[in-house]
Amino acid sequence: MTQSEATPPIELRGATKRFRTPDGSTYTALRDIDLTVAPGEFCAVVGPTGCGKSTTLSLISGLEEASTGTVTIDGRPVSGIDRRVGFMFQQDAVFPWKSVLTNVAAGPLFRGAAKREAIDRSRDWLRRVGLSGFEDHYPHQLSGGMRKRVALAQTLINEPRILLMDEPFSALDVQTRQIMSDELLDLWELTRPSVVFVTHDLEEAIALADKVVVLTVGPGRVKDVFPIELPRPRRVQEIKFEPRFVALYERIWNSLRDEVRAAYSRTAGEAA
Amino acid sequence: MSEQNMTAVSAAQEAAPHDSPTAVTARRRRLRGRATILSIQAVLVVAVLGSWELAARQKWIDTFLYGQPSGVWKQLVDWFEHGTEVGSIWQQFEVTLEEALLGFLIGSVAGIVLGVALGRVRILAAIFGPFIKLFNSIPRIVLAAIFALWFGLAIPGKVATAVVLVFFVVFFNAFQGTREVDRNLIANARILGASPWKVTTQVVVPSAFTWIIASLHVAFGFALIGAVVGEIIGAQHGLGLLINQAKGNFNPNGVYAGTVLVAVMALAAEFLLTVLERRLLAWRPSNDRDPESGL
Ligand SMILES: Nc1ncnc2c1ncn2[C@@H]1O[C@H](COP(=O)(O)OP(=O)(O)OP(=O)(O)O)[C@@H](O)[C@H]1O
Ligand SMILES: [Mg+2]
């Protein structure tokens, strides 16, 4: 047995996260999360809004610390930010004052690469995400989809072994989102990092992932884990019509539906 | 007038033969709008100065107290041709400019450095916050008198007055700007591998720059106030001294002439700061660049 099979790249054991609220009390965002991601595995996480999906990613990334329980990367407890991790955020996080080229070069430059080398690699990645010719544009001069491509290149240029993605395409229209999903799969095949991909969209989750994790309404816990044994390479637009996809969708939706309803009635109750 | 309009229009068309007709009409309308505004402004200036001059000549107002525009002009010409009692006018201009610039530079660098430092490091803010609030509550013009005691008539006293005036404006903006930096951008930079120092220099400072540059516009005005007030309290050279001497000689035209020179300096600095701002903030969407949109 090799080392990597023995110790999973990402593992959460009984991870709980509490936040202090402005009125001084504590709020439990995640309770006893158990999650394991294998080497090169694409894991999608779905769950109702506010159940703690973003919080899960910030625990893995080291941006936040678990209140109790353990979070390990390659068997070692997370303490602070790890060089092996890449993170694409839910909100736009490209630097508005940097050009597209220097935005993508930011990672290598932060990590001490020579300027020439960083710029060359940035050009390579821009070509890979289809943004050649836009090197000197500023983010505000790009469409939403193009900004996501910048963010993707900015994350992938560091060649992370662990890739965290928080609803990266949710702000895009359906067609653009499907194109971006296909491109993401192609890029993922190149280096095969372990991925945790958070989404609201169950179709997107099944089409992309090797495994779909359903979280309960907040405080989130793992409700079910569904392996997705659809063959790769996949084309996101076409796979949706396969009978096996439809069957999986129904099974997972059955699990997710109650949580979404519970979350909805909770927020509706708050609003009333 | 209509002939002028015609040539302006045909010039615009020649300059951009491929523009669509709507673009040309839009530009024509914009040019005409700009001309209208400029001519109204000119009429206002002429009306105000003209009625002031008229009132003075007709002895409706006392020129001994209120002066008159032609007198101000004569005073300016006299200063530039024959110099002032304390040396050439250029020397006075230079002294005031030097004091204001030094005060501006020292005050804003200190304000930016401390503002960003306290905005970034919570413990520093906790320690120094109360002191800064305390000093900020002192009416700072009073300090000009203290500095005059310390430094006498020399330049450092004026610079010090300008520094304290500039510092607080810039400090509070830099501090607030640092606190308001998008947390996502900071998180992204940290994940990408930035050290805390790089987060500060490459994310916090550029992002807070919108706030900082806004304060720099006000700050140069304050630096000039510091320099001129310091000179009025006591100096050997400078525009403030000229104003004070003119006041002492019951020469209102001299007071106005000095004021005009100070204003010219302020406008020149404002112009340079605007150029700098456009350069540094070129990455921003250009929706607020319309020159007619106001101040
Ligand atoms: N820094 C914080 N302080 C206090 N509460 C927080 C903080 N961050 C998150 N929370 C709370 O924790 C819960 C989970 O938040 P989280 O952002 O992880 O949800 P999510 O599943 O990503 O939701 P969405 O799908 O809407 O993005 C929410 O109720 C939120 O209010
Ligand atoms: Mg979220």
XYZ file of C-alpha atoms and ligand atoms in Angstrom:
599
model
C 0.000 0.000 0.000
C 1.384 3.415 -0.909
C 1.528 6.371 1.409
C -1.167 8.312 -0.453
C -3.668 5.476 -0.174
C -3.068 5.228 3.544
C -3.528 8.926 4.316
C -6.252 10.756 2.420
C -5.337 14.250 1.141
C -8.309 15.784 2.925
C -9.931 14.459 6.039
C -12.367 16.041 8.511
C -13.166 14.115 11.681
C -15.915 15.405 13.939
C -15.165 18.931 12.831
C -17.359 21.533 14.517
C -17.294 25.260 13.925
C -18.877 27.845 16.192
C -18.956 31.552 15.483
C -19.368 34.326 17.978
C -22.344 36.406 16.944
C -22.471 40.187 17.388
C -24.793 39.862 20.406
C -22.176 37.782 22.231
C -23.733 34.326 21.959
C -22.268 31.546 19.829
C -23.694 30.134 16.643
C -22.876 26.603 15.513
C -22.380 26.617 11.754
C -21.085 23.046 11.416
C -21.507 20.096 13.758
C -19.464 16.881 13.685
C -18.577 16.891 10.038
C -16.877 13.725 8.747
C -15.528 13.955 5.233
C -12.746 12.178 3.375
C -11.495 12.997 -0.112
C -9.203 10.516 -1.889
C -6.221 11.474 -4.082
C -7.440 12.906 -7.362
C -11.058 12.603 -6.295
C -13.634 15.187 -7.322
C -16.020 15.642 -4.409
C -19.102 17.838 -4.724
C -20.869 19.213 -1.644
C -24.523 20.210 -1.837
C -26.822 21.514 0.857
C -29.346 24.226 1.575
C -28.249 27.819 1.928
C -26.568 28.677 5.215
C -25.824 25.047 6.113
C -22.089 25.657 6.362
C -20.673 24.760 2.950
C -18.430 27.805 2.727
C -17.421 27.263 6.338
C -16.321 23.703 5.523
C -14.028 25.020 2.809
C -12.563 27.702 5.054
C -11.701 24.999 7.617
C -9.860 22.947 4.982
C -8.085 26.025 3.615
C -6.867 27.093 7.045
C -8.582 30.473 6.835
C -10.654 29.405 9.842
C -9.823 26.991 12.630
C -12.160 24.195 13.712
C -13.627 24.731 17.191
C -13.432 20.997 17.922
C -12.532 17.935 15.879
C -9.670 17.555 13.442
C -9.004 18.695 9.904
C -5.984 17.125 8.216
C -4.244 17.567 4.889
C -2.083 14.602 3.884
C -2.439 13.348 7.425
C -1.167 16.513 9.090
C -3.463 18.825 11.052
C -4.203 22.110 9.301
C -2.606 25.081 11.007
C -2.769 28.181 8.893
C -2.648 28.396 5.144
C -1.088 25.571 3.191
C 0.860 25.942 -0.059
C -0.820 22.856 -1.509
C -4.277 24.451 -1.375
C -5.998 26.505 -4.057
C -9.315 28.223 -3.352
C -11.798 29.784 -5.758
C -14.123 31.971 -3.754
C -17.883 32.403 -3.879
C -17.537 36.154 -4.452
C -15.347 37.756 -7.075
C -11.879 37.982 -5.556
C -9.632 39.017 -8.432
C -7.678 42.190 -7.704
C -9.438 45.053 -9.490
C -6.311 47.234 -9.684
C -4.196 44.559 -11.366
C -4.341 43.722 -15.064
C -5.464 40.250 -16.098
C -1.845 39.229 -16.659
C -0.601 40.357 -13.247
C -3.697 38.987 -11.521
C -2.846 35.517 -12.765
C 0.863 36.015 -12.038
C 0.067 37.073 -8.457
C 0.350 33.591 -6.933
C 3.857 32.771 -8.210
C 4.997 36.330 -7.397
C 3.639 36.080 -3.844
C 5.508 32.789 -3.523
C 8.771 34.329 -4.610
C 9.068 33.338 -8.284
C 11.109 35.585 -10.582
C 9.033 38.183 -12.380
C 9.876 36.927 -15.884
C 8.989 33.357 -15.020
C 5.732 34.348 -13.316
C 4.665 36.416 -16.323
C 5.505 33.617 -18.754
C 3.520 31.108 -16.762
C 0.667 33.604 -16.509
C 0.573 33.888 -20.301
C 0.467 30.085 -20.570
C -2.463 29.845 -18.209
C -4.325 32.662 -19.893
C -4.029 30.762 -23.154
C -5.304 27.615 -21.444
C -8.419 29.384 -20.144
C -8.973 31.119 -23.486
C -8.093 34.656 -22.461
C -5.150 35.357 -24.774
C -5.405 38.911 -26.012
C -6.908 40.194 -22.753
C -3.635 40.375 -20.805
C -3.746 44.138 -20.350
C -7.431 44.458 -19.506
C -8.565 45.307 -16.018
C -11.180 43.041 -14.381
C -13.947 45.642 -14.693
C -13.483 45.556 -18.453
C -14.327 41.831 -18.611
C -17.605 39.937 -18.577
C -18.557 37.895 -15.522
C -17.558 34.671 -17.260
C -14.177 36.063 -18.251
C -13.543 37.205 -14.672
C -14.243 33.650 -13.505
C -11.708 32.405 -16.020
C -9.163 34.826 -14.588
C -9.942 33.537 -11.099
C -9.604 29.939 -12.315
C -6.224 30.596 -13.950
C -5.115 32.550 -10.867
C -5.896 29.528 -8.696
C -4.567 26.805 -11.000
C -1.240 28.521 -11.774
C -0.082 27.536 -8.281
C -0.714 23.898 -9.257
C -2.593 23.074 -6.057
C -2.833 19.421 -4.996
C -6.039 20.381 -3.222
C -8.561 22.530 -5.033
C -11.437 24.140 -3.143
C -14.200 25.759 -5.173
C -17.099 27.633 -3.613
C -19.978 27.921 -6.077
C -17.487 29.252 -8.606
C -19.932 29.489 -11.502
C -23.175 30.318 -9.723
C -23.199 33.915 -10.946
C -23.049 32.835 -14.590
C -25.809 32.148 -17.060
C -26.638 28.489 -17.785
C -24.791 28.190 -21.096
C -21.622 29.853 -19.854
C -21.741 27.731 -16.758
C -21.850 24.503 -18.775
C -18.961 25.621 -20.960
C -16.928 26.555 -17.892
C -17.735 23.197 -16.280
C -16.393 21.311 -19.305
C -13.285 23.461 -19.294
C -12.822 22.865 -15.594
C -12.966 19.089 -16.119
C -10.389 19.300 -18.923
C -8.032 21.346 -16.751
C -8.600 19.071 -13.785
C -7.610 16.034 -15.877
C -4.202 17.662 -16.521
C -2.983 17.520 -12.930
C -5.777 15.689 -11.105
C -5.837 17.531 -7.788
C -8.314 16.470 -5.116
C -11.326 18.759 -5.411
C -14.034 19.892 -3.025
C -16.627 21.677 -5.120
C -19.499 23.421 -3.347
C -22.661 24.106 -5.310
C -26.376 24.724 -5.015
C -26.953 22.999 -8.289
C -27.436 19.246 -8.009
C -27.139 18.709 -11.773
C -23.794 20.448 -11.781
C -22.657 18.379 -8.808
C -23.508 15.034 -10.420
C -22.116 15.990 -13.813
C -18.741 16.968 -12.373
C -18.111 14.780 -9.369
C -16.946 11.310 -8.357
C -18.911 11.661 -5.144
C -21.718 13.929 -3.971
C -21.987 14.812 -0.277
C -25.354 16.073 0.999
C -25.283 18.308 4.079
C -28.231 18.809 6.425
C -29.819 22.129 7.175
C -27.588 24.240 9.461
C -25.787 23.444 11.671
C -24.578 21.244 8.870
C -23.752 17.565 9.222
C -23.130 15.005 6.525
C -26.466 13.438 5.700
C -25.567 11.129 2.812
C -22.674 10.369 0.471
C -23.412 9.193 -3.068
C -20.693 7.752 -5.309
C -21.132 8.840 -8.932
C -19.852 6.095 -11.177
C -20.427 7.718 -14.525
C -17.638 7.210 -17.073
C -15.145 9.961 -17.865
C -14.404 11.997 -19.885
C -17.827 13.575 -19.477
C -19.550 16.331 -21.422
C -21.738 18.241 -19.003
C -24.475 19.103 -21.504
C -24.901 15.546 -22.781
C -24.530 13.518 -19.623
C -27.706 15.025 -18.178
C -29.864 12.949 -20.522
C -28.386 9.571 -19.632
C -30.762 7.282 -17.718
C -28.149 6.589 -15.055
C -27.743 10.322 -14.476
C -31.481 10.771 -14.121
C -31.727 7.901 -11.649
C -28.905 9.322 -9.553
C -30.490 12.752 -9.661
C -33.747 11.361 -8.271
C -32.041 9.474 -5.463
C -29.925 12.412 -4.356
C -32.743 14.906 -4.704
C -34.857 12.749 -2.394
C -32.164 13.158 0.220
C -31.627 16.871 -0.383
C -35.272 17.902 -0.716
C -36.173 17.658 2.960
C -33.180 19.762 3.933
C -33.962 22.440 1.391
C -37.585 22.550 2.590
C -36.503 22.757 6.216
C -34.112 25.597 5.395
C -36.794 27.375 3.436
C -39.450 27.139 6.117
C -36.877 28.351 8.631
C -36.008 31.501 6.675
C -39.647 32.047 5.759
C -40.512 31.747 9.447
C -37.834 34.311 10.277
C -39.162 36.693 7.700
C -42.738 36.461 9.004
C -21.118 82.577 -33.843
C -22.922 80.240 -36.238
C -19.864 80.259 -38.480
C -17.718 79.201 -35.550
C -20.140 76.420 -34.801
C -19.962 75.252 -38.394
C -16.176 75.066 -38.399
C -16.147 73.255 -35.062
C -18.572 70.689 -36.405
C -16.749 70.124 -39.668
C -13.474 69.827 -37.770
C -15.022 67.160 -35.574
C -16.275 65.314 -38.625
C -12.899 65.464 -40.323
C -11.141 64.234 -37.227
C -13.332 61.161 -37.000
C -14.696 60.322 -40.437
C -15.745 56.799 -39.410
C -17.876 57.784 -36.453
C -21.548 57.086 -36.663
C -23.844 60.102 -37.080
C -25.142 59.673 -33.524
C -21.606 59.808 -32.130
C -20.997 63.021 -34.042
C -24.205 64.633 -32.795
C -23.397 63.495 -29.279
C -19.982 65.099 -29.490
C -21.451 68.255 -31.050
C -23.969 68.467 -28.233
C -21.247 67.939 -25.645
C -19.080 70.682 -27.190
C -21.992 73.058 -27.277
C -22.877 72.213 -23.662
C -19.328 72.894 -22.593
C -19.238 76.216 -24.473
C -22.501 77.273 -22.837
C -21.202 76.498 -19.358
C -17.918 78.315 -19.989
C -19.652 81.430 -21.294
C -22.063 81.547 -18.336
C -19.093 81.226 -16.002
C -17.280 84.062 -17.795
C -20.358 86.268 -17.574
C -20.614 85.608 -13.817
C -16.971 86.514 -13.204
C -17.228 89.696 -15.272
C -20.463 90.658 -13.519
C -19.066 90.251 -10.026
C -15.726 91.953 -10.699
C -17.394 94.638 -12.836
C -19.952 95.602 -10.223
C -17.270 95.626 -7.525
C -15.126 97.943 -9.657
C -18.131 100.092 -10.508
C -19.183 100.373 -6.859
C -15.644 101.408 -5.928
C -15.385 104.050 -8.681
C -18.793 105.484 -7.865
C -17.727 105.634 -4.177
C -20.645 103.443 -3.109
C -18.126 101.428 -1.112
C -15.023 102.665 0.659
C -11.953 101.607 -1.361
C -9.845 102.243 1.726
C -11.549 99.237 3.337
C -12.771 97.110 0.434
C -10.224 97.766 -2.319
C -11.041 97.394 -5.985
C -10.179 94.885 -8.728
C -8.057 97.305 -10.746
C -6.125 98.097 -7.574
C -5.527 94.393 -6.948
C -4.268 94.041 -10.503
C -1.922 97.044 -10.067
C -0.623 95.572 -6.846
C 0.139 92.258 -8.568
C 1.889 94.000 -11.456
C 3.880 96.071 -8.983
C 4.962 92.996 -7.053
C 6.055 91.156 -10.151
C 7.844 94.202 -11.654
C 9.439 95.779 -8.598
C 9.372 93.022 -5.995
C 8.033 93.325 -2.456
C 9.437 94.898 0.687
C 10.921 91.553 1.703
C 12.381 90.456 -1.645
C 11.161 89.319 -5.052
C 7.625 87.981 -5.317
C 8.990 84.693 -6.650
C 10.952 84.238 -3.451
C 7.791 84.677 -1.342
C 5.951 82.286 -3.588
C 8.747 79.764 -3.288
C 8.959 79.978 0.512
C 5.231 79.389 0.967
C 5.250 76.591 -1.578
C 8.213 74.937 0.118
C 6.547 75.080 3.546
C 3.264 73.745 2.215
C 4.902 70.985 0.172
C 7.131 69.827 3.014
C 4.211 69.859 5.415
C 2.072 68.016 2.893
C 4.681 65.332 2.217
C 5.656 64.716 5.836
C 2.071 64.862 7.072
C 0.648 62.577 4.419
C 3.440 60.000 4.559
C 3.083 59.860 8.341
C -0.705 59.726 8.018
C -0.634 56.908 5.466
C 1.964 54.828 7.334
C 0.289 55.171 10.728
C -3.229 54.887 9.314
C -2.447 51.644 7.502
C -0.446 50.273 10.448
C -3.203 50.960 12.964
C -5.840 49.731 10.528
C -3.996 46.454 10.007
C -2.724 45.731 13.506
C -5.499 45.692 16.056
C -3.242 45.933 19.085
C -1.629 49.118 17.764
C -5.064 50.653 17.246
C -6.017 49.722 20.803
C -2.870 51.308 22.247
C -2.587 54.481 20.174
C -6.244 55.136 19.313
C -7.024 57.175 22.458
C -3.919 59.358 22.073
C -4.724 60.134 18.496
C -8.279 61.068 19.420
C -6.910 63.308 22.180
C -4.532 65.179 19.862
C -7.210 65.413 17.222
C -9.480 67.233 19.663
C -6.981 70.102 20.088
C -7.890 72.996 17.770
C -4.839 72.677 15.602
C -4.510 76.289 14.554
C -3.643 77.025 18.188
C -0.583 74.877 17.670
C 0.670 77.384 15.099
C 1.225 79.833 17.949
C 3.113 77.224 19.960
C 5.293 76.367 16.986
C 5.984 80.092 16.480
C 7.288 80.135 20.061
C 9.463 77.098 19.490
C 10.860 77.876 16.061
C 10.634 81.667 15.903
C 10.269 83.186 12.441
C 12.020 80.346 10.624
C 10.478 77.904 8.153
C 10.230 74.772 10.392
C 7.430 76.295 12.479
C 5.236 76.726 9.390
C 6.060 73.241 8.190
C 5.113 71.838 11.591
C 1.754 73.626 11.494
C 1.097 72.240 8.023
C 2.123 68.741 9.140
C -0.349 68.591 12.030
C -3.152 69.889 9.825
C -2.423 67.371 7.081
C -1.681 64.385 9.273
C -5.099 63.884 10.834
C -7.053 64.175 7.591
C -4.874 61.615 5.855
C -4.566 59.390 8.904
C -8.301 58.934 9.397
C -8.883 58.205 5.729
C -6.021 55.721 5.517
C -7.247 54.028 8.692
C -10.830 53.777 7.486
C -9.755 52.710 4.009
C -7.658 49.941 5.519
C -10.527 48.730 7.655
C -12.883 48.633 4.677
C -10.728 46.470 2.423
C -12.756 43.593 0.996
C -12.048 40.581 3.210
C -12.335 38.281 0.227
C -9.443 39.981 -1.489
C -7.290 39.540 1.602
C -8.296 35.881 1.924
C -7.548 35.318 -1.756
C -4.092 36.893 -1.473
C -3.285 34.818 1.593
C -4.322 31.594 -0.143
C -2.271 32.534 -3.191
C 0.745 32.742 -0.902
C 1.084 36.366 0.200
C 2.873 37.091 3.468
C 1.222 39.610 5.815
C 3.617 42.280 4.528
C 2.696 41.519 0.917
C -0.988 41.545 1.811
C -0.440 45.045 3.189
C 1.566 46.422 0.273
C -0.185 44.645 -2.586
C -3.783 44.420 -1.413
C -4.511 46.767 1.479
C -2.677 49.852 0.252
C -3.896 49.750 -3.367
C -7.403 49.075 -2.181
C -7.352 51.837 0.434
C -5.885 54.195 -2.119
C -9.282 55.420 -3.250
C -9.829 56.710 0.284
C -6.312 58.033 0.686
C -6.224 60.022 -2.532
C -9.539 61.634 -1.679
C -7.987 62.922 1.532
C -4.882 64.184 -0.305
C -6.988 66.727 -2.200
C -8.194 68.223 1.056
C -4.789 67.766 2.652
C -2.912 70.050 0.288
C -5.409 72.800 0.997
C -4.772 72.261 4.704
C -1.008 72.365 4.192
C -1.397 75.721 2.504
C -3.570 76.982 5.356
C -0.918 75.844 7.836
C 1.856 77.605 5.943
C -0.050 80.870 5.438
C -1.407 81.022 8.990
C 2.092 80.350 10.312
C 3.425 83.209 8.186
C 0.706 85.557 9.347
C 1.634 84.834 12.962
C 5.258 85.628 12.300
C 7.683 85.166 9.406
C 10.482 86.718 7.397
C 9.198 85.666 4.004
C 6.156 84.195 2.318
C 2.738 85.080 0.933
C 1.207 85.040 4.408
C 3.686 87.703 5.435
C 2.740 89.820 2.424
C -0.920 89.526 3.356
C -0.183 90.441 6.949
C 1.964 93.438 5.958
C -0.673 94.698 3.553
C -3.218 94.432 6.349
C -0.892 96.407 8.626
C -0.510 99.111 5.966
C -4.289 99.371 5.455
C -3.832 98.118 1.895
C -6.810 95.863 1.138
C -5.647 95.427 -2.469
C -2.466 93.856 -1.148
C -4.470 91.445 0.977
C -6.537 90.383 -2.038
C -3.494 90.135 -4.271
C -1.798 87.819 -1.766
C -4.964 85.765 -1.522
C -5.116 85.428 -5.300
C -1.558 84.083 -5.358
C -2.351 81.541 -2.639
C -5.403 80.447 -4.602
C -3.361 80.030 -7.774
C -0.981 77.784 -5.873
C -3.866 75.713 -4.497
C -5.434 75.293 -7.940
C -2.127 74.222 -9.504
C -1.655 71.611 -6.770
C -5.226 70.400 -7.205
C -4.604 69.985 -10.921
C -1.430 67.951 -10.325
C -3.192 65.753 -7.766
C -6.013 65.065 -10.204
C -3.507 64.003 -12.853
C -1.806 61.739 -10.317
C -5.151 60.280 -9.270
C -6.129 59.419 -12.841
C -2.746 57.773 -13.340
C -2.917 55.709 -10.165
C -6.584 54.805 -10.319
C -6.669 53.940 -14.010
C -8.035 50.502 -13.105
C -11.360 51.924 -11.946
C -14.431 51.943 -14.170
C -14.577 55.364 -15.798
C -18.092 56.466 -14.908
C -17.081 59.474 -12.816
C -14.664 61.105 -15.206
C -17.138 63.557 -16.675
C -15.536 66.984 -16.272
C -18.940 68.646 -16.055
C -20.195 66.445 -13.256
C -19.126 68.954 -10.647
C -16.328 69.428 -8.130
N -17.717 34.851 10.366
C -18.938 34.451 10.756
N -19.472 34.908 11.914
C -20.690 34.496 12.328
N -21.454 33.638 11.645
C -20.996 33.145 10.486
C -19.718 33.520 9.981
N -19.519 32.881 8.809
C -20.625 32.129 8.603
N -21.511 32.284 9.604
C -22.806 31.606 9.738
O -22.603 30.240 9.561
C -23.628 29.680 8.767
C -23.028 28.928 7.608
O -22.432 29.865 6.727
P -21.823 29.429 5.336
O -21.337 30.654 4.674
O -20.837 28.339 5.539
O -23.097 28.848 4.577
P -23.203 28.274 3.102
O -23.662 26.868 3.226
O -21.956 28.516 2.360
O -24.390 29.141 2.515
P -24.596 29.642 0.996
O -25.019 28.442 0.245
O -25.705 30.622 1.100
O -23.307 30.201 0.532
C -24.529 30.819 8.355
O -25.688 30.778 9.134
C -23.741 32.060 8.653
O -24.598 33.074 9.117
Mg -21.419 29.795 0.801
